[in-house]
Amino acid sequence: MRLIDAESTQNRIYVSDYVVEQIKKIPTVDAVPLPELIELRDRFNEDGLITRRGLRDLNMLIAKYEGGKTDAPD
């Protein structure tokens, strides 16, 4: 189906209000697995493609999700 056809009345289905409310309760996340983020950080650092400030910020983000830390090591 083409994206433009998605709005067509032919492609609509009925979903009860209850189902809609249940779907809204499901948490959603846009996430990159942490090992992939660490690998990307290491490649950027090895190739000199990231500034020291960018590396610090990336390390802080990784640390936050590895163990709840909020400060990068000095």
PDB file of N, CA and C in Angstrom:
ATOM      1  N   MET A   1       0.840  -1.173   0.000  1.00  0.00           N
ATOM      2  CA  MET A   1       0.000   0.000   0.000  1.00  0.00           C
ATOM      3  C   MET A   1       0.890   1.243   0.000  1.00  0.00           C
ATOM      4  N   ARG A   2       0.550   2.194  -0.813  1.00  0.00           N
ATOM      5  CA  ARG A   2       1.287   3.454  -0.840  1.00  0.00           C
ATOM      6  C   ARG A   2       0.895   4.275   0.379  1.00  0.00           C
ATOM      7  N   LEU A   3       1.839   5.088   0.875  1.00  0.00           N
ATOM      8  CA  LEU A   3       1.572   5.923   2.046  1.00  0.00           C
ATOM      9  C   LEU A   3       0.361   6.815   1.814  1.00  0.00           C
ATOM     10  N   ILE A   4       0.214   7.337   0.613  1.00  0.00           N
ATOM     11  CA  ILE A   4      -0.902   8.239   0.319  1.00  0.00           C
ATOM     12  C   ILE A   4      -2.245   7.517   0.437  1.00  0.00           C
ATOM     13  N   ASP A   5      -2.232   6.179   0.245  1.00  0.00           N
ATOM     14  CA  ASP A   5      -3.468   5.410   0.345  1.00  0.00           C
ATOM     15  C   ASP A   5      -3.879   5.133   1.787  1.00  0.00           C
ATOM     16  N   ALA A   6      -2.982   5.368   2.732  1.00  0.00           N
ATOM     17  CA  ALA A   6      -3.275   5.050   4.125  1.00  0.00           C
ATOM     18  C   ALA A   6      -4.455   5.854   4.661  1.00  0.00           C
ATOM     19  N   GLU A   7      -4.670   7.042   4.136  1.00  0.00           N
ATOM     20  CA  GLU A   7      -5.770   7.881   4.598  1.00  0.00           C
ATOM     21  C   GLU A   7      -7.091   7.561   3.897  1.00  0.00           C
ATOM     22  N   SER A   8      -7.066   6.687   2.952  1.00  0.00           N
ATOM     23  CA  SER A   8      -8.264   6.316   2.210  1.00  0.00           C
ATOM     24  C   SER A   8      -9.295   5.690   3.139  1.00  0.00           C
ATOM     25  N   THR A   9     -10.573   5.996   2.924  1.00  0.00           N
ATOM     26  CA  THR A   9     -11.641   5.427   3.744  1.00  0.00           C
ATOM     27  C   THR A   9     -11.720   3.918   3.566  1.00  0.00           C
ATOM     28  N   GLN A  10     -11.242   3.386   2.473  1.00  0.00           N
ATOM     29  CA  GLN A  10     -11.248   1.942   2.247  1.00  0.00           C
ATOM     30  C   GLN A  10     -10.313   1.222   3.216  1.00  0.00           C
ATOM     31  N   ASN A  11      -9.290   1.923   3.691  1.00  0.00           N
ATOM     32  CA  ASN A  11      -8.274   1.291   4.528  1.00  0.00           C
ATOM     33  C   ASN A  11      -8.516   1.495   6.012  1.00  0.00           C
ATOM     34  N   ARG A  12      -9.631   2.044   6.402  1.00  0.00           N
ATOM     35  CA  ARG A  12      -9.921   2.279   7.811  1.00  0.00           C
ATOM     36  C   ARG A  12     -10.567   1.055   8.430  1.00  0.00           C
ATOM     37  N   ILE A  13     -10.186   0.799   9.669  1.00  0.00           N
ATOM     38  CA  ILE A  13     -10.819  -0.283  10.415  1.00  0.00           C
ATOM     39  C   ILE A  13     -11.402   0.302  11.689  1.00  0.00           C
ATOM     40  N   TYR A  14     -12.384  -0.367  12.225  1.00  0.00           N
ATOM     41  CA  TYR A  14     -12.998   0.106  13.462  1.00  0.00           C
ATOM     42  C   TYR A  14     -12.259  -0.491  14.647  1.00  0.00           C
ATOM     43  N   VAL A  15     -11.888   0.367  15.586  1.00  0.00           N
ATOM     44  CA  VAL A  15     -11.276  -0.068  16.829  1.00  0.00           C
ATOM     45  C   VAL A  15     -12.079   0.568  17.951  1.00  0.00           C
ATOM     46  N   SER A  16     -12.502  -0.256  18.898  1.00  0.00           N
ATOM     47  CA  SER A  16     -13.328   0.268  19.980  1.00  0.00           C
ATOM     48  C   SER A  16     -12.546   1.269  20.825  1.00  0.00           C
ATOM     49  N   ASP A  17     -13.268   2.128  21.511  1.00  0.00           N
ATOM     50  CA  ASP A  17     -12.638   3.114  22.387  1.00  0.00           C
ATOM     51  C   ASP A  17     -11.805   2.433  23.472  1.00  0.00           C
ATOM     52  N   TYR A  18     -12.279   1.291  23.957  1.00  0.00           N
ATOM     53  CA  TYR A  18     -11.535   0.553  24.976  1.00  0.00           C
ATOM     54  C   TYR A  18     -10.164   0.131  24.444  1.00  0.00           C
ATOM     55  N   VAL A  19     -10.143  -0.403  23.238  1.00  0.00           N
ATOM     56  CA  VAL A  19      -8.879  -0.833  22.640  1.00  0.00           C
ATOM     57  C   VAL A  19      -7.950   0.358  22.452  1.00  0.00           C
ATOM     58  N   VAL A  20      -8.478   1.466  21.998  1.00  0.00           N
ATOM     59  CA  VAL A  20      -7.667   2.677  21.813  1.00  0.00           C
ATOM     60  C   VAL A  20      -7.049   3.104  23.136  1.00  0.00           C
ATOM     61  N   GLU A  21      -7.832   3.096  24.213  1.00  0.00           N
ATOM     62  CA  GLU A  21      -7.318   3.489  25.528  1.00  0.00           C
ATOM     63  C   GLU A  21      -6.236   2.523  26.012  1.00  0.00           C
ATOM     64  N   GLN A  22      -6.402   1.234  25.752  1.00  0.00           N
ATOM     65  CA  GLN A  22      -5.397   0.250  26.160  1.00  0.00           C
ATOM     66  C   GLN A  22      -4.102   0.440  25.372  1.00  0.00           C
ATOM     67  N   ILE A  23      -4.227   0.729  24.100  1.00  0.00           N
ATOM     68  CA  ILE A  23      -3.040   0.962  23.264  1.00  0.00           C
ATOM     69  C   ILE A  23      -2.285   2.194  23.743  1.00  0.00           C
ATOM     70  N   LYS A  24      -3.014   3.215  24.164  1.00  0.00           N
ATOM     71  CA  LYS A  24      -2.367   4.436  24.643  1.00  0.00           C
ATOM     72  C   LYS A  24      -1.570   4.194  25.912  1.00  0.00           C
ATOM     73  N   LYS A  25      -1.914   3.177  26.675  1.00  0.00           N
ATOM     74  CA  LYS A  25      -1.217   2.869  27.930  1.00  0.00           C
ATOM     75  C   LYS A  25       0.095   2.123  27.708  1.00  0.00           C
ATOM     76  N   ILE A  26       0.298   1.586  26.531  1.00  0.00           N
ATOM     77  CA  ILE A  26       1.507   0.825  26.253  1.00  0.00           C
ATOM     78  C   ILE A  26       2.673   1.796  26.073  1.00  0.00           C
ATOM     79  N   PRO A  27       3.718   1.640  26.883  1.00  0.00           N
ATOM     80  CA  PRO A  27       4.862   2.547  26.727  1.00  0.00           C
ATOM     81  C   PRO A  27       5.597   2.285  25.418  1.00  0.00           C
ATOM     82  N   THR A  28       6.065   3.349  24.815  1.00  0.00           N
ATOM     83  CA  THR A  28       6.840   3.230  23.589  1.00  0.00           C
ATOM     84  C   THR A  28       8.212   3.841  23.814  1.00  0.00           C
ATOM     85  N   VAL A  29       9.171   3.341  23.079  1.00  0.00           N
ATOM     86  CA  VAL A  29      10.538   3.803  23.240  1.00  0.00           C
ATOM     87  C   VAL A  29      11.233   3.787  21.891  1.00  0.00           C
ATOM     88  N   ASP A  30      11.948   4.857  21.610  1.00  0.00           N
ATOM     89  CA  ASP A  30      12.869   4.876  20.478  1.00  0.00           C
ATOM     90  C   ASP A  30      14.246   4.713  21.103  1.00  0.00           C
ATOM     91  N   ALA A  31      14.849   3.568  20.909  1.00  0.00           N
ATOM     92  CA  ALA A  31      16.102   3.302  21.615  1.00  0.00           C
ATOM     93  C   ALA A  31      17.106   2.586  20.741  1.00  0.00           C
ATOM     94  N   VAL A  32      18.346   2.828  21.060  1.00  0.00           N
ATOM     95  CA  VAL A  32      19.463   2.102  20.451  1.00  0.00           C
ATOM     96  C   VAL A  32      20.014   1.216  21.555  1.00  0.00           C
ATOM     97  N   PRO A  33      20.247  -0.067  21.277  1.00  0.00           N
ATOM     98  CA  PRO A  33      20.839  -0.921  22.306  1.00  0.00           C
ATOM     99  C   PRO A  33      22.167  -0.337  22.787  1.00  0.00           C
ATOM    100  N   LEU A  34      22.380  -0.357  24.080  1.00  0.00           N
ATOM    101  CA  LEU A  34      23.567   0.247  24.672  1.00  0.00           C
ATOM    102  C   LEU A  34      24.876  -0.269  24.082  1.00  0.00           C
ATOM    103  N   PRO A  35      25.034  -1.567  23.843  1.00  0.00           N
ATOM    104  CA  PRO A  35      26.298  -2.022  23.237  1.00  0.00           C
ATOM    105  C   PRO A  35      26.569  -1.376  21.869  1.00  0.00           C
ATOM    106  N   GLU A  36      25.526  -1.131  21.094  1.00  0.00           N
ATOM    107  CA  GLU A  36      25.721  -0.469  19.800  1.00  0.00           C
ATOM    108  C   GLU A  36      26.147   0.979  19.981  1.00  0.00           C
ATOM    109  N   LEU A  37      25.605   1.640  20.990  1.00  0.00           N
ATOM    110  CA  LEU A  37      25.978   3.020  21.272  1.00  0.00           C
ATOM    111  C   LEU A  37      27.440   3.091  21.720  1.00  0.00           C
ATOM    112  N   ILE A  38      27.853   2.148  22.546  1.00  0.00           N
ATOM    113  CA  ILE A  38      29.243   2.105  23.001  1.00  0.00           C
ATOM    114  C   ILE A  38      30.186   1.849  21.826  1.00  0.00           C
ATOM    115  N   GLU A  39      29.803   0.934  20.943  1.00  0.00           N
ATOM    116  CA  GLU A  39      30.616   0.650  19.757  1.00  0.00           C
ATOM    117  C   GLU A  39      30.751   1.892  18.875  1.00  0.00           C
ATOM    118  N   LEU A  40      29.664   2.614  18.684  1.00  0.00           N
ATOM    119  CA  LEU A  40      29.688   3.838  17.883  1.00  0.00           C
ATOM    120  C   LEU A  40      30.604   4.876  18.523  1.00  0.00           C
ATOM    121  N   ARG A  41      30.491   5.026  19.838  1.00  0.00           N
ATOM    122  CA  ARG A  41      31.354   5.973  20.554  1.00  0.00           C
ATOM    123  C   ARG A  41      32.820   5.634  20.335  1.00  0.00           C
ATOM    124  N   ASP A  42      33.146   4.349  20.468  1.00  0.00           N
ATOM    125  CA  ASP A  42      34.536   3.928  20.314  1.00  0.00           C
ATOM    126  C   ASP A  42      35.058   4.174  18.899  1.00  0.00           C
ATOM    127  N   ARG A  43      34.207   3.905  17.900  1.00  0.00           N
ATOM    128  CA  ARG A  43      34.633   4.151  16.511  1.00  0.00           C
ATOM    129  C   ARG A  43      34.837   5.635  16.263  1.00  0.00           C
ATOM    130  N   PHE A  44      33.933   6.473  16.742  1.00  0.00           N
ATOM    131  CA  PHE A  44      34.088   7.921  16.581  1.00  0.00           C
ATOM    132  C   PHE A  44      35.379   8.396  17.237  1.00  0.00           C
ATOM    133  N   ASN A  45      35.659   7.876  18.422  1.00  0.00           N
ATOM    134  CA  ASN A  45      36.839   8.299  19.154  1.00  0.00           C
ATOM    135  C   ASN A  45      38.119   7.844  18.448  1.00  0.00           C
ATOM    136  N   GLU A  46      38.149   6.598  17.987  1.00  0.00           N
ATOM    137  CA  GLU A  46      39.335   6.072  17.308  1.00  0.00           C
ATOM    138  C   GLU A  46      39.645   6.839  16.028  1.00  0.00           C
ATOM    139  N   ASP A  47      38.620   7.239  15.311  1.00  0.00           N
ATOM    140  CA  ASP A  47      38.812   7.925  14.030  1.00  0.00           C
ATOM    141  C   ASP A  47      38.912   9.436  14.175  1.00  0.00           C
ATOM    142  N   GLY A  48      38.854   9.939  15.405  1.00  0.00           N
ATOM    143  CA  GLY A  48      38.948  11.381  15.627  1.00  0.00           C
ATOM    144  C   GLY A  48      37.753  12.138  15.078  1.00  0.00           C
ATOM    145  N   LEU A  49      36.582  11.511  15.075  1.00  0.00           N
ATOM    146  CA  LEU A  49      35.389  12.131  14.501  1.00  0.00           C
ATOM    147  C   LEU A  49      34.485  12.770  15.544  1.00  0.00           C
ATOM    148  N   ILE A  50      34.977  12.862  16.783  1.00  0.00           N
ATOM    149  CA  ILE A  50      34.147  13.438  17.835  1.00  0.00           C
ATOM    150  C   ILE A  50      35.028  14.348  18.686  1.00  0.00           C
ATOM    151  N   THR A  51      34.464  15.447  19.134  1.00  0.00           N
ATOM    152  CA  THR A  51      35.221  16.364  19.988  1.00  0.00           C
ATOM    153  C   THR A  51      35.290  15.790  21.401  1.00  0.00           C
ATOM    154  N   ARG A  52      36.190  16.323  22.199  1.00  0.00           N
ATOM    155  CA  ARG A  52      36.287  15.865  23.590  1.00  0.00           C
ATOM    156  C   ARG A  52      34.996  16.178  24.344  1.00  0.00           C
ATOM    157  N   ARG A  53      34.398  17.300  24.025  1.00  0.00           N
ATOM    158  CA  ARG A  53      33.121  17.657  24.675  1.00  0.00           C
ATOM    159  C   ARG A  53      32.032  16.674  24.256  1.00  0.00           C
ATOM    160  N   GLY A  54      31.989  16.345  22.969  1.00  0.00           N
ATOM    161  CA  GLY A  54      31.010  15.379  22.485  1.00  0.00           C
ATOM    162  C   GLY A  54      31.223  14.008  23.098  1.00  0.00           C
ATOM    163  N   LEU A  55      32.491  13.630  23.261  1.00  0.00           N
ATOM    164  CA  LEU A  55      32.815  12.355  23.887  1.00  0.00           C
ATOM    165  C   LEU A  55      32.367  12.347  25.346  1.00  0.00           C
ATOM    166  N   ARG A  56      32.579  13.452  26.042  1.00  0.00           N
ATOM    167  CA  ARG A  56      32.146  13.567  27.441  1.00  0.00           C
ATOM    168  C   ARG A  56      30.631  13.419  27.533  1.00  0.00           C
ATOM    169  N   ASP A  57      29.905  14.130  26.674  1.00  0.00           N
ATOM    170  CA  ASP A  57      28.440  14.056  26.704  1.00  0.00           C
ATOM    171  C   ASP A  57      27.936  12.650  26.388  1.00  0.00           C
ATOM    172  N   LEU A  58      28.580  12.006  25.432  1.00  0.00           N
ATOM    173  CA  LEU A  58      28.190  10.649  25.070  1.00  0.00           C
ATOM    174  C   LEU A  58      28.478   9.687  26.219  1.00  0.00           C
ATOM    175  N   ASN A  59      29.623   9.859  26.881  1.00  0.00           N
ATOM    176  CA  ASN A  59      29.945   9.026  28.040  1.00  0.00           C
ATOM    177  C   ASN A  59      28.945   9.234  29.173  1.00  0.00           C
ATOM    178  N   MET A  60      28.496  10.461  29.374  1.00  0.00           N
ATOM    179  CA  MET A  60      27.487  10.736  30.399  1.00  0.00           C
ATOM    180  C   MET A  60      26.178  10.026  30.073  1.00  0.00           C
ATOM    181  N   LEU A  61      25.781  10.053  28.815  1.00  0.00           N
ATOM    182  CA  LEU A  61      24.554   9.377  28.403  1.00  0.00           C
ATOM    183  C   LEU A  61      24.659   7.867  28.614  1.00  0.00           C
ATOM    184  N   ILE A  62      25.789   7.300  28.217  1.00  0.00           N
ATOM    185  CA  ILE A  62      25.993   5.864  28.396  1.00  0.00           C
ATOM    186  C   ILE A  62      25.981   5.515  29.884  1.00  0.00           C
ATOM    187  N   ALA A  63      26.681   6.292  30.686  1.00  0.00           N
ATOM    188  CA  ALA A  63      26.741   6.028  32.125  1.00  0.00           C
ATOM    189  C   ALA A  63      25.360   6.106  32.761  1.00  0.00           C
ATOM    190  N   LYS A  64      24.558   7.033  32.312  1.00  0.00           N
ATOM    191  CA  LYS A  64      23.204   7.191  32.854  1.00  0.00           C
ATOM    192  C   LYS A  64      22.399   5.907  32.682  1.00  0.00           C
ATOM    193  N   TYR A  65      22.519   5.273  31.547  1.00  0.00           N
ATOM    194  CA  TYR A  65      21.720   4.083  31.288  1.00  0.00           C
ATOM    195  C   TYR A  65      22.411   2.790  31.705  1.00  0.00           C
ATOM    196  N   GLU A  66      23.694   2.861  32.040  1.00  0.00           N
ATOM    197  CA  GLU A  66      24.376   1.672  32.542  1.00  0.00           C
ATOM    198  C   GLU A  66      24.116   1.470  34.022  1.00  0.00           C
ATOM    199  N   GLY A  67      23.944   2.567  34.758  1.00  0.00           N
ATOM    200  CA  GLY A  67      23.767   2.379  36.193  1.00  0.00           C
ATOM    201  C   GLY A  67      23.155   3.566  36.894  1.00  0.00           C
ATOM    202  N   GLY A  68      22.462   4.405  36.165  1.00  0.00           N
ATOM    203  CA  GLY A  68      21.800   5.546  36.783  1.00  0.00           C
ATOM    204  C   GLY A  68      22.713   6.714  37.089  1.00  0.00           C
ATOM    205  N   LYS A  69      23.953   6.675  36.601  1.00  0.00           N
ATOM    206  CA  LYS A  69      24.881   7.780  36.848  1.00  0.00           C
ATOM    207  C   LYS A  69      24.488   8.981  36.002  1.00  0.00           C
ATOM    208  N   THR A  70      24.814  10.171  36.501  1.00  0.00           N
ATOM    209  CA  THR A  70      24.518  11.372  35.729  1.00  0.00           C
ATOM    210  C   THR A  70      25.771  12.185  35.431  1.00  0.00           C
ATOM    211  N   ASP A  71      26.888  11.862  36.061  1.00  0.00           N
ATOM    212  CA  ASP A  71      28.125  12.605  35.826  1.00  0.00           C
ATOM    213  C   ASP A  71      29.148  11.709  35.166  1.00  0.00           C
ATOM    214  N   ALA A  72      29.836  12.272  34.187  1.00  0.00           N
ATOM    215  CA  ALA A  72      30.899  11.520  33.522  1.00  0.00           C
ATOM    216  C   ALA A  72      32.124  11.499  34.425  1.00  0.00           C
ATOM    217  N   PRO A  73      32.885  10.430  34.378  1.00  0.00           N
ATOM    218  CA  PRO A  73      34.113  10.405  35.184  1.00  0.00           C
ATOM    219  C   PRO A  73      35.087  11.459  34.671  1.00  0.00           C
ATOM    220  N   ASP A  74      35.844  12.046  35.599  1.00  0.00           N
ATOM    221  CA  ASP A  74      36.816  13.079  35.222  1.00  0.00           C
ATOM    222  C   ASP A  74      38.088  12.494  34.688  1.00  0.00           C
TER     223      ASP A  74
END
